[in-house]
Tab-separated table of C-alpha atoms in Angstrom:
chain	number	residue	atom	x	y	z
A	25	MET	CA	204.201	127.442	-31.030
A	26	VAL	CA	200.744	128.385	-29.908
A	27	PRO	CA	199.160	129.389	-33.220
A	28	PHE	CA	200.645	126.251	-34.580
A	29	ILE	CA	198.886	124.005	-31.798
A	30	ILE	CA	195.396	126.157	-32.335
A	31	ILE	CA	195.577	125.602	-35.966
A	32	TRP	CA	195.643	121.898	-35.633
A	33	MET	CA	192.670	121.784	-33.215
A	34	LEU	CA	190.620	123.887	-36.016
A	35	PHE	CA	190.579	120.542	-37.838
A	36	SER	CA	190.282	118.364	-34.715
A	37	PRO	CA	191.124	118.885	-30.878
A	38	ILE	CA	192.690	115.075	-31.244
A	39	LEU	CA	195.501	116.306	-33.370
A	40	GLY	CA	196.424	119.086	-31.065
A	41	ILE	CA	196.829	117.320	-28.265
A	42	PRO	CA	200.598	115.979	-29.139
A	43	TRP	CA	201.521	119.319	-30.362
A	44	LEU	CA	200.113	120.732	-27.116
A	45	CYS	CA	202.268	118.130	-25.238
A	46	LEU	CA	205.466	118.770	-26.876
A	47	GLY	CA	204.803	122.921	-26.663
A	48	LEU	CA	204.467	122.542	-22.625
A	49	TYR	CA	207.210	119.990	-22.683
A	50	LEU	CA	209.746	122.306	-24.530
A	51	SER	CA	208.390	125.366	-22.001
A	52	ARG	CA	209.557	123.339	-19.075
A	53	ASN	CA	213.111	125.230	-18.645
A	54	LYS	CA	211.827	128.813	-19.685
A	55	LYS	CA	211.513	131.473	-17.398
A	56	LYS	CA	207.803	132.120	-18.424
A	57	ILE	CA	205.002	130.168	-19.789
A	58	ASN	CA	203.081	131.421	-22.998
A	59	LYS	CA	199.638	132.202	-21.396
A	60	GLY	CA	198.223	131.572	-25.031
A	61	TYR	CA	198.457	127.929	-24.074
A	62	ALA	CA	195.118	128.260	-22.296
A	63	VAL	CA	193.311	128.867	-25.725
A	64	PRO	CA	194.052	125.073	-26.434
A	65	PHE	CA	193.037	123.749	-23.286
A	66	ALA	CA	189.779	125.612	-23.401
A	67	ILE	CA	189.127	124.400	-26.892
A	68	LEU	CA	190.140	120.678	-25.546
A	69	PHE	CA	187.699	120.990	-22.833
A	70	GLY	CA	184.924	123.221	-24.910
A	71	THR	CA	184.952	120.170	-27.146
A	72	PHE	CA	184.451	117.716	-24.471
A	73	GLY	CA	181.313	119.886	-23.031
A	74	TYR	CA	179.828	119.668	-26.482
A	75	SER	CA	180.346	115.795	-26.637
A	76	MET	CA	179.057	114.858	-23.213
A	77	ARG	CA	176.297	112.402	-23.450
A	78	PHE	CA	174.560	111.336	-20.500
A	79	ILE	CA	172.987	107.953	-19.022
A	80	GLY	CA	171.032	110.373	-16.326
A	81	GLU	CA	169.373	113.685	-16.125
A	82	PRO	CA	171.715	116.190	-15.038
A	83	ASP	CA	171.035	120.161	-14.781
A	84	LEU	CA	172.257	120.128	-18.242
A	85	MET	CA	169.674	118.315	-19.785
A	86	ARG	CA	166.910	120.601	-17.992
A	87	TYR	CA	168.527	123.450	-19.568
A	88	TYR	CA	168.295	122.080	-22.765
A	89	ALA	CA	164.464	121.998	-22.157
A	90	MET	CA	164.756	125.359	-21.322
A	91	ILE	CA	166.371	126.035	-24.609
A	92	GLU	CA	164.096	124.129	-26.924
A	93	GLY	CA	161.287	125.829	-24.855
A	94	MET	CA	162.644	129.374	-26.197
A	95	GLN	CA	162.140	128.454	-29.780
A	96	GLY	CA	159.899	131.001	-31.553
A	97	GLN	CA	159.904	133.699	-28.783
A	98	THR	CA	162.004	136.758	-28.432
A	99	LEU	CA	164.131	137.767	-26.266
A	100	LEU	CA	162.188	140.620	-24.554
A	101	PHE	CA	159.516	138.302	-24.099
A	102	ILE	CA	161.469	135.636	-22.525
A	103	MET	CA	162.986	138.354	-20.110
A	104	SER	CA	159.715	139.857	-19.297
A	105	ARG	CA	158.877	136.099	-17.905
A	106	ASN	CA	162.303	136.010	-15.825
A	107	ARG	CA	161.103	137.120	-11.906
A	108	ASP	CA	164.532	135.984	-10.899
A	109	ARG	CA	165.887	138.819	-13.252
A	110	LEU	CA	168.374	136.116	-14.378
A	111	TYR	CA	168.986	138.103	-17.645
A	112	LEU	CA	172.322	136.962	-18.646
A	113	ARG	CA	170.908	133.350	-18.526
A	114	ASP	CA	168.122	134.473	-20.747
A	115	VAL	CA	170.399	135.789	-23.289
A	116	LEU	CA	172.929	132.830	-23.141
A	117	PHE	CA	169.944	130.358	-23.519
A	118	TYR	CA	168.171	132.510	-26.317
A	119	PHE	CA	171.537	132.490	-28.367
A	120	VAL	CA	172.039	128.957	-27.955
A	121	SER	CA	168.356	128.121	-29.166
A	122	LYS	CA	169.258	130.311	-32.243
A	123	THR	CA	171.966	128.026	-33.270
A	124	GLY	CA	170.002	125.209	-33.462
A	125	ASN	CA	172.291	122.821	-31.193
A	126	ASN	CA	171.896	122.373	-27.841
A	127	ASN	CA	175.330	121.428	-27.204
A	128	ILE	CA	176.882	124.726	-27.989
A	129	LEU	CA	175.778	125.515	-24.295
A	130	ALA	CA	178.100	123.037	-22.795
A	131	TYR	CA	180.732	124.410	-25.260
A	132	ILE	CA	180.422	127.661	-24.268
A	133	VAL	CA	180.522	126.757	-20.550
A	134	GLY	CA	183.396	124.467	-20.875
A	135	PHE	CA	185.831	126.894	-22.964
A	136	PHE	CA	185.273	129.992	-20.874
A	137	CYS	CA	185.631	128.139	-17.644
A	138	TYR	CA	188.950	126.396	-18.450
A	139	LEU	CA	189.947	129.470	-20.849
A	140	ILE	CA	190.135	131.616	-17.319
A	141	ILE	CA	191.551	128.608	-15.237
A	142	PHE	CA	194.390	127.852	-17.178
A	143	TYR	CA	194.990	131.730	-18.402
A	144	VAL	CA	195.077	132.271	-14.505
A	145	PHE	CA	197.174	129.347	-13.785
A	146	PHE	CA	199.764	129.874	-16.413
A	147	ASP	CA	200.145	133.193	-14.940
A	148	THR	CA	200.715	132.662	-11.642
A	149	VAL	CA	203.129	130.067	-12.749
A	150	ASN	CA	204.907	132.463	-14.393
A	151	HIS	CA	205.676	134.592	-11.217
A	152	TYR	CA	206.966	131.521	-9.292
A	153	LYS	CA	208.723	129.667	-11.867
A	154	THR	CA	212.310	131.178	-11.396
A	155	GLU	CA	211.573	130.980	-7.629
A	156	PHE	CA	211.732	127.311	-7.167
A	157	LYS	CA	214.678	125.853	-5.095
A	158	HIS	CA	213.907	122.422	-6.565
A	159	ASN	CA	212.324	120.901	-9.774
A	160	SER	CA	209.478	122.899	-10.684
A	161	SER	CA	208.101	121.113	-13.519
A	162	ILE	CA	206.905	118.335	-11.289
A	163	HIS	CA	204.950	120.871	-8.803
A	164	ILE	CA	203.651	122.507	-11.751
A	165	PHE	CA	202.164	119.289	-13.322
A	166	TRP	CA	200.638	118.139	-10.114
A	167	ILE	CA	198.928	121.552	-9.230
A	168	GLY	CA	197.600	121.454	-12.719
A	169	LEU	CA	196.101	118.126	-12.320
A	170	ILE	CA	194.548	119.118	-9.320
A	171	MET	CA	192.940	121.995	-11.040
A	172	VAL	CA	191.086	119.145	-13.444
A	173	SER	CA	191.039	116.042	-11.203
A	174	VAL	CA	189.676	117.024	-7.735
A	175	ILE	CA	186.607	118.447	-9.068
A	176	GLU	CA	185.925	116.517	-12.355
A	177	PRO	CA	185.055	118.629	-15.343
A	178	MET	CA	182.131	117.306	-16.413
A	179	LEU	CA	180.435	118.434	-13.034
A	180	ILE	CA	181.484	122.208	-13.586
A	181	ILE	CA	180.690	122.027	-17.396
A	182	SER	CA	177.157	119.865	-16.991
A	183	ASN	CA	176.310	122.381	-14.002
A	184	VAL	CA	176.428	124.981	-16.579
A	185	ARG	CA	175.453	128.228	-14.347
A	186	CYS	CA	176.621	128.476	-10.656
A	187	VAL	CA	180.484	127.087	-11.039
A	188	PHE	CA	180.690	129.405	-14.150
A	189	SER	CA	179.477	132.383	-12.918
A	190	TYR	CA	181.630	132.064	-9.908
A	191	ILE	CA	184.843	132.022	-12.122
A	192	LEU	CA	183.805	134.901	-13.824
A	193	VAL	CA	183.450	136.740	-10.634
A	194	SER	CA	186.769	135.567	-9.195
A	195	PHE	CA	188.262	136.445	-12.508
A	196	ALA	CA	187.175	139.947	-11.995
A	197	ALA	CA	188.919	139.995	-8.793
A	198	TYR	CA	191.869	138.696	-10.371
A	199	ARG	CA	191.950	141.649	-13.043
A	200	GLU	CA	191.433	143.827	-10.216
A	201	TRP	CA	193.910	142.890	-7.749
A	202	ILE	CA	196.234	141.378	-9.707
A	203	GLN	CA	196.525	142.601	-13.114
A	204	LYS	CA	195.320	146.254	-11.496
A	205	LYS	CA	192.525	146.726	-14.299
A	206	ARG	CA	190.002	148.582	-12.855
A	207	ASN	CA	188.284	149.215	-15.861
A	208	TRP	CA	184.276	148.761	-17.241
A	209	PHE	CA	184.999	145.031	-18.069
A	210	THR	CA	186.212	144.196	-14.658
A	211	ILE	CA	182.985	146.024	-13.122
A	212	LEU	CA	180.907	144.025	-15.707
A	213	LEU	CA	182.594	140.793	-14.543
A	214	TYR	CA	181.443	141.508	-11.037
A	215	ILE	CA	177.712	142.474	-12.127
A	216	LEU	CA	176.637	140.324	-15.107
A	217	PRO	CA	177.167	136.924	-13.560
A	218	ILE	CA	174.927	137.617	-10.976
A	219	GLY	CA	172.239	137.843	-13.604
A	220	LEU	CA	173.407	133.665	-14.234
A	221	HIS	CA	172.708	132.513	-11.126
A	222	THR	CA	171.296	133.974	-8.158
A	223	SER	CA	174.003	132.466	-5.454
A	224	THR	CA	176.481	134.720	-7.092
A	225	VAL	CA	175.716	137.306	-5.007
A	226	ILE	CA	177.428	135.471	-2.008
A	227	VAL	CA	180.769	135.512	-3.812
A	228	VAL	CA	180.536	139.263	-4.911
A	229	ILE	CA	179.728	140.182	-1.145
A	230	THR	CA	182.740	137.796	-0.194
A	231	ARG	CA	184.879	139.699	-2.406
A	232	LEU	CA	183.536	143.296	-0.970
A	233	GLY	CA	184.220	141.748	2.694
A	234	VAL	CA	188.078	140.955	1.810
A	235	PRO	CA	189.227	144.453	2.989
A	236	ILE	CA	187.663	144.252	6.595
A	237	PHE	CA	188.678	140.278	6.761
A	238	LYS	CA	192.099	140.812	8.026
A	239	LYS	CA	191.175	142.364	11.159
A	240	TYR	CA	188.977	139.418	11.877
A	241	SER	CA	190.553	136.660	9.994
A	242	LYS	CA	191.819	134.527	13.020
A	243	LYS	CA	188.231	134.319	14.339
A	244	PHE	CA	186.711	133.854	10.868
A	245	VAL	CA	187.020	130.147	11.190
A	246	LEU	CA	184.620	130.167	13.469
A	247	VAL	CA	181.931	130.934	10.588
A	248	VAL	CA	182.317	127.189	9.720
A	249	PHE	CA	180.034	126.352	12.601
A	250	PHE	CA	177.343	128.898	12.117
A	251	VAL	CA	176.864	129.183	8.417
A	252	PRO	CA	173.145	127.310	8.868
A	253	ILE	CA	172.215	129.809	11.816
A	254	LEU	CA	173.189	132.480	9.704
A	255	ILE	CA	171.610	131.656	6.373
A	256	ARG	CA	168.435	131.152	8.905
A	257	MET	CA	168.688	134.494	10.548
A	258	ALA	CA	168.939	136.377	7.133
A	259	TYR	CA	166.280	134.719	5.778
A	260	GLU	CA	163.903	135.716	8.651
A	261	ILE	CA	165.236	139.277	8.419
A	262	PHE	CA	164.726	139.785	4.525
A	263	ARG	CA	161.322	138.174	4.434
A	264	ARG	CA	159.983	140.829	6.583
A	265	ILE	CA	161.728	143.677	4.604
A	266	GLU	CA	160.044	145.153	1.622
A	267	ILE	CA	162.533	147.212	-0.507
A	268	SER	CA	162.447	147.554	-4.538
A	269	HIS	CA	165.573	148.043	-5.521
A	270	ILE	CA	167.078	145.570	-7.676
A	271	ALA	CA	170.379	145.007	-5.761
A	272	PHE	CA	168.163	144.252	-2.600
A	273	GLN	CA	166.207	141.739	-4.409
A	274	TYR	CA	169.123	139.969	-5.821
A	275	ILE	CA	170.303	139.768	-2.330
A	276	ARG	CA	167.071	138.218	-0.806
A	277	ASN	CA	166.833	135.800	-3.782
A	278	ALA	CA	170.447	134.666	-2.758
A	279	VAL	CA	169.341	134.282	0.689
A	280	ASN	CA	165.788	132.886	0.068
A	281	LYS	CA	167.704	130.131	-2.431
A	282	ALA	CA	170.141	129.034	0.255
A	283	TYR	CA	167.386	128.915	2.989
A	284	TYR	CA	165.596	126.515	0.222
A	285	PHE	CA	169.012	124.233	-0.008
A	286	LEU	CA	169.397	124.232	3.646
A	287	ASN	CA	165.884	122.897	4.243
A	288	TRP	CA	165.748	120.363	1.423
A	289	THR	CA	166.521	117.593	3.269
A	290	GLU	CA	163.852	114.782	1.741
A	291	GLY	CA	162.664	113.886	-1.474
A	292	GLY	CA	164.345	114.160	-5.225
A	293	TRP	CA	167.936	115.566	-5.415
A	294	ALA	CA	168.149	115.399	-1.424
A	295	ASP	CA	167.618	111.358	-1.302
A	296	GLU	CA	169.861	111.001	-4.464
A	297	VAL	CA	172.561	112.777	-2.471
A	298	GLU	CA	172.201	110.728	0.610
A	299	ASN	CA	172.008	107.984	-1.143
A	300	SER	CA	174.971	108.012	-3.702
A	301	LEU	CA	178.547	106.943	-2.781
A	302	SER	CA	180.035	109.146	-5.191
A	303	ASN	CA	178.540	112.307	-3.191
A	304	ARG	CA	179.901	110.885	-0.190
A	305	VAL	CA	183.456	110.547	-1.653
A	306	LEU	CA	182.955	114.055	-3.032
A	307	ARG	CA	182.273	115.507	0.150
A	308	ILE	CA	184.891	113.429	2.486
A	309	TYR	CA	187.590	114.435	0.002
A	310	GLY	CA	186.204	118.074	-0.547
A	311	THR	CA	186.323	118.377	3.310
A	312	PHE	CA	190.074	116.911	3.267
A	313	PHE	CA	191.117	119.266	0.423
A	314	LEU	CA	189.759	122.492	1.614
A	315	ILE	CA	191.322	121.876	5.246
A	316	MET	CA	194.734	121.138	3.432
A	317	ILE	CA	194.156	124.312	1.744
A	318	ILE	CA	193.350	126.338	4.976
A	319	ILE	CA	196.525	124.775	6.461
A	320	PHE	CA	198.849	125.566	3.878
A	321	TYR	CA	197.089	129.270	3.745
A	322	HIS	CA	198.290	129.473	7.162
A	323	VAL	CA	202.027	128.028	6.484
A	324	ILE	CA	202.310	131.139	3.985
A	325	LYS	CA	201.250	133.411	6.968
A	326	LYS	CA	203.150	132.047	9.253
A	327	ASN	CA	206.369	131.775	7.116
A	328	LYS	CA	205.905	135.189	5.860
A	329	ILE	CA	205.997	133.208	2.261
A	330	GLU	CA	205.681	135.892	-0.965
A	331	VAL	CA	202.251	135.226	-2.448
A	332	LEU	CA	201.114	136.877	-5.551
A	333	ASN	CA	198.387	139.007	-3.987
A	334	GLU	CA	197.446	138.926	-0.300
A	335	LYS	CA	193.681	139.767	-1.081
A	336	PHE	CA	192.910	137.373	-3.648
A	337	ASN	CA	194.511	134.612	-0.965
A	338	ASN	CA	192.226	135.945	1.407
A	339	PHE	CA	189.168	135.542	-0.995
A	340	LEU	CA	189.889	132.040	-1.296
A	341	TYR	CA	190.001	131.359	2.311
A	342	ILE	CA	187.148	132.984	2.740
A	343	ILE	CA	185.352	130.549	0.230
A	344	ALA	CA	186.947	127.385	1.744
A	345	ILE	CA	185.477	128.101	5.145
A	346	LEU	CA	182.169	129.250	3.514
A	347	ALA	CA	182.363	125.507	1.585
A	348	LEU	CA	183.270	123.813	4.823
A	349	GLY	CA	179.956	125.776	6.631
A	350	THR	CA	177.895	124.334	3.897
A	351	LEU	CA	178.520	120.677	4.543
A	352	SER	CA	175.524	120.317	6.673
A	353	ILE	CA	173.212	121.041	3.468
A	354	LYS	CA	172.609	117.868	2.190
A	355	THR	CA	172.401	119.243	-1.571
A	356	GLY	CA	174.867	120.242	-4.029
A	357	VAL	CA	175.974	123.735	-2.231
A	358	PHE	CA	179.249	122.234	-1.003
A	359	TRP	CA	181.165	121.499	-3.939
A	360	ARG	CA	180.311	124.446	-5.819
A	361	PHE	CA	182.131	126.732	-3.682
A	362	GLU	CA	184.927	124.308	-3.626
A	363	ALA	CA	185.022	124.120	-6.897
A	364	ILE	CA	186.247	127.719	-6.921
A	365	VAL	CA	189.153	127.000	-4.307
A	366	VAL	CA	190.034	123.845	-6.333
A	367	VAL	CA	190.696	125.626	-9.849
A	368	PHE	CA	192.116	128.656	-7.915
A	369	SER	CA	194.501	127.007	-5.738
A	370	PRO	CA	197.754	127.450	-7.504
A	371	PHE	CA	197.731	130.687	-5.604
A	372	ILE	CA	198.163	129.256	-2.589
A	373	LEU	CA	200.051	125.780	-3.513
A	374	LEU	CA	202.685	127.401	-5.607
A	375	PRO	CA	203.993	129.584	-3.251
A	376	VAL	CA	204.320	126.900	-0.776
A	377	ALA	CA	205.649	124.665	-3.508
A	378	ALA	CA	208.299	127.162	-4.314
A	379	TYR	CA	209.452	128.829	-0.916
A	380	GLY	CA	208.392	125.708	1.386
A	381	GLY	CA	210.654	123.493	3.730
A	382	LYS	CA	210.807	119.800	3.574
A	383	ASN	CA	207.999	119.091	5.688
A	384	HIS	CA	205.687	121.231	3.706
A	385	ARG	CA	206.659	119.312	0.590
A	386	VAL	CA	205.790	116.284	2.574
A	387	MET	CA	202.224	117.670	2.822
A	388	LEU	CA	202.208	118.771	-0.685
A	389	PHE	CA	203.263	115.378	-1.882
A	390	VAL	CA	200.393	113.928	0.283
A	391	LEU	CA	197.858	116.352	-1.567
A	392	TYR	CA	199.258	115.148	-5.103
A	393	LEU	CA	199.052	111.700	-4.125
A	394	SER	CA	195.293	112.069	-3.161
A	395	ALA	CA	194.613	114.064	-6.132
A	396	GLY	CA	195.973	111.656	-8.451
A	397	ILE	CA	193.462	108.748	-6.480
A	398	MET	CA	190.692	111.418	-6.860
A	399	LEU	CA	191.448	111.589	-10.740
A	400	ALA	CA	191.071	107.852	-11.002
A	401	VAL	CA	187.795	107.767	-8.799
A	402	ASN	CA	186.415	110.468	-11.146
A	403	LEU	CA	187.223	109.075	-14.073
A	404	VAL	CA	185.239	106.005	-12.908
A	405	HIS	CA	182.321	107.937	-12.065
A	406	MET	CA	182.461	109.845	-15.571
A	407	CYS	CA	182.205	106.362	-17.225
A	408	ARG	CA	179.326	105.116	-15.061
A	409	ASN	CA	177.497	108.487	-15.893
A	410	MET	CA	178.141	108.921	-19.521
A	411	ILE	CA	177.455	107.006	-22.829
A	412	MET	CA	181.298	106.953	-23.380
A	413	ASP	CA	181.464	105.337	-26.923
A	414	GLU	CA	179.162	108.088	-27.764
A	415	LEU	CA	181.298	110.740	-26.318
A	416	LEU	CA	184.289	109.668	-27.945
A	417	VAL	CA	183.005	109.336	-31.168
A	418	GLU	CA	181.741	112.901	-30.957
A	419	TYR	CA	184.876	114.254	-29.701
A	420	ILE	CA	186.960	112.787	-32.315
A	421	SER	CA	184.754	113.681	-34.833
A	422	THR	CA	184.006	117.267	-33.824
A	423	SER	CA	186.175	119.958	-35.549
A	424	THR	CA	186.508	123.871	-34.121
A	425	PHE	CA	185.640	124.648	-37.636
A	426	LYS	CA	182.018	123.287	-36.937
A	427	ILE	CA	181.597	124.993	-33.666
A	428	ILE	CA	182.587	128.390	-35.282
A	429	TRP	CA	180.012	127.750	-38.148
A	430	GLU	CA	177.196	126.811	-35.339
A	431	PHE	CA	178.084	130.378	-33.601
A	432	LEU	CA	177.876	132.121	-36.914
A	433	ARG	CA	174.601	130.484	-37.640
A	434	GLY	CA	173.181	131.718	-34.272
A	435	ILE	CA	174.784	135.342	-34.807
A	436	LYS	CA	172.923	135.257	-38.383
A	437	SER	CA	169.546	134.019	-37.260
A	438	ILE	CA	169.526	136.894	-34.372
A	439	ALA	CA	170.529	139.482	-36.841
A	440	GLY	CA	167.790	138.258	-39.143
A	441	ILE	CA	170.076	137.497	-42.323
């Protein structure tokens, strides 16, 4: 069924949607769902990113300007001018510049983010599907909806670098801990994203800290109250140390970036956030969602519910605590950490849904209902910030063949063919 759906989507993602819905509906009673269904979802979200047209000026527009500035330059020249050593960013932007269409950047981010998100989701579903004591399809549907409604895809895709790099590192942890794939590709997934966004170092350090987390898990929640203090302490320490090693430079850059955002309280984006109703809603609901995830994490611990991998759950728990700890930072740090918890929340929500008692199902119902409300809120937010008629026309008219051709054009241009 999956190859058939992809063939339809080669002509137009819109044509593939009915077949995708039918395929998932027919899979509802099967023991396992084909993880290949992640590909049609990736095409849908990639094409959505490609079609986005904004009223305002999100990060994406700034990156498009950077891509246009790369025209006529060599990759080596571009990388030599990169003081932050964000080499993966340079390679990605350089490739997009060679395709002749800036929208390819949003397609790449949308495609690979949601390819990973849904691949991991279906793999997790397959582990728990036969363990449900009640209707699994309803829970699977709502948990899937949470992944794409609590943090709207428009934000994840237009953010471009930060959340994308966090997802890549989280996928590396998934490969290592759950798939037991400790190979060179997994190592690259840990290292390369640091070259996409400086703050990715924090996520990598979080992963490295998971093995020692168990000893201090009950006290770790106190980190929520001390994140700003810890950032200031780290900044004062690192500014006094001069070490030329590249790993140290990456860590110091991440600390400097965190300190910069912590103290950016007035002007520009900080003022926009303070005066924005949508950002207030995002923070208020995000706080509620993260608290619910933390509660469910402890429900699993208390009731000794089987989980797919305890280390990965601990990893998400630490990220949730870090996200709450950044609430005092006015600019958009909070939701970026929250986004990782949201898109990988099935690791915590599915075992509770499969094994949880009546009280736990009530709590899940409250979370599902709130996610449905957030979906409506985010749709309104998207309509207010995007040129919807242009988006719809572009989405309907764009075929995957067109995207493939533009990718090939970029490859040909780099190869000098």
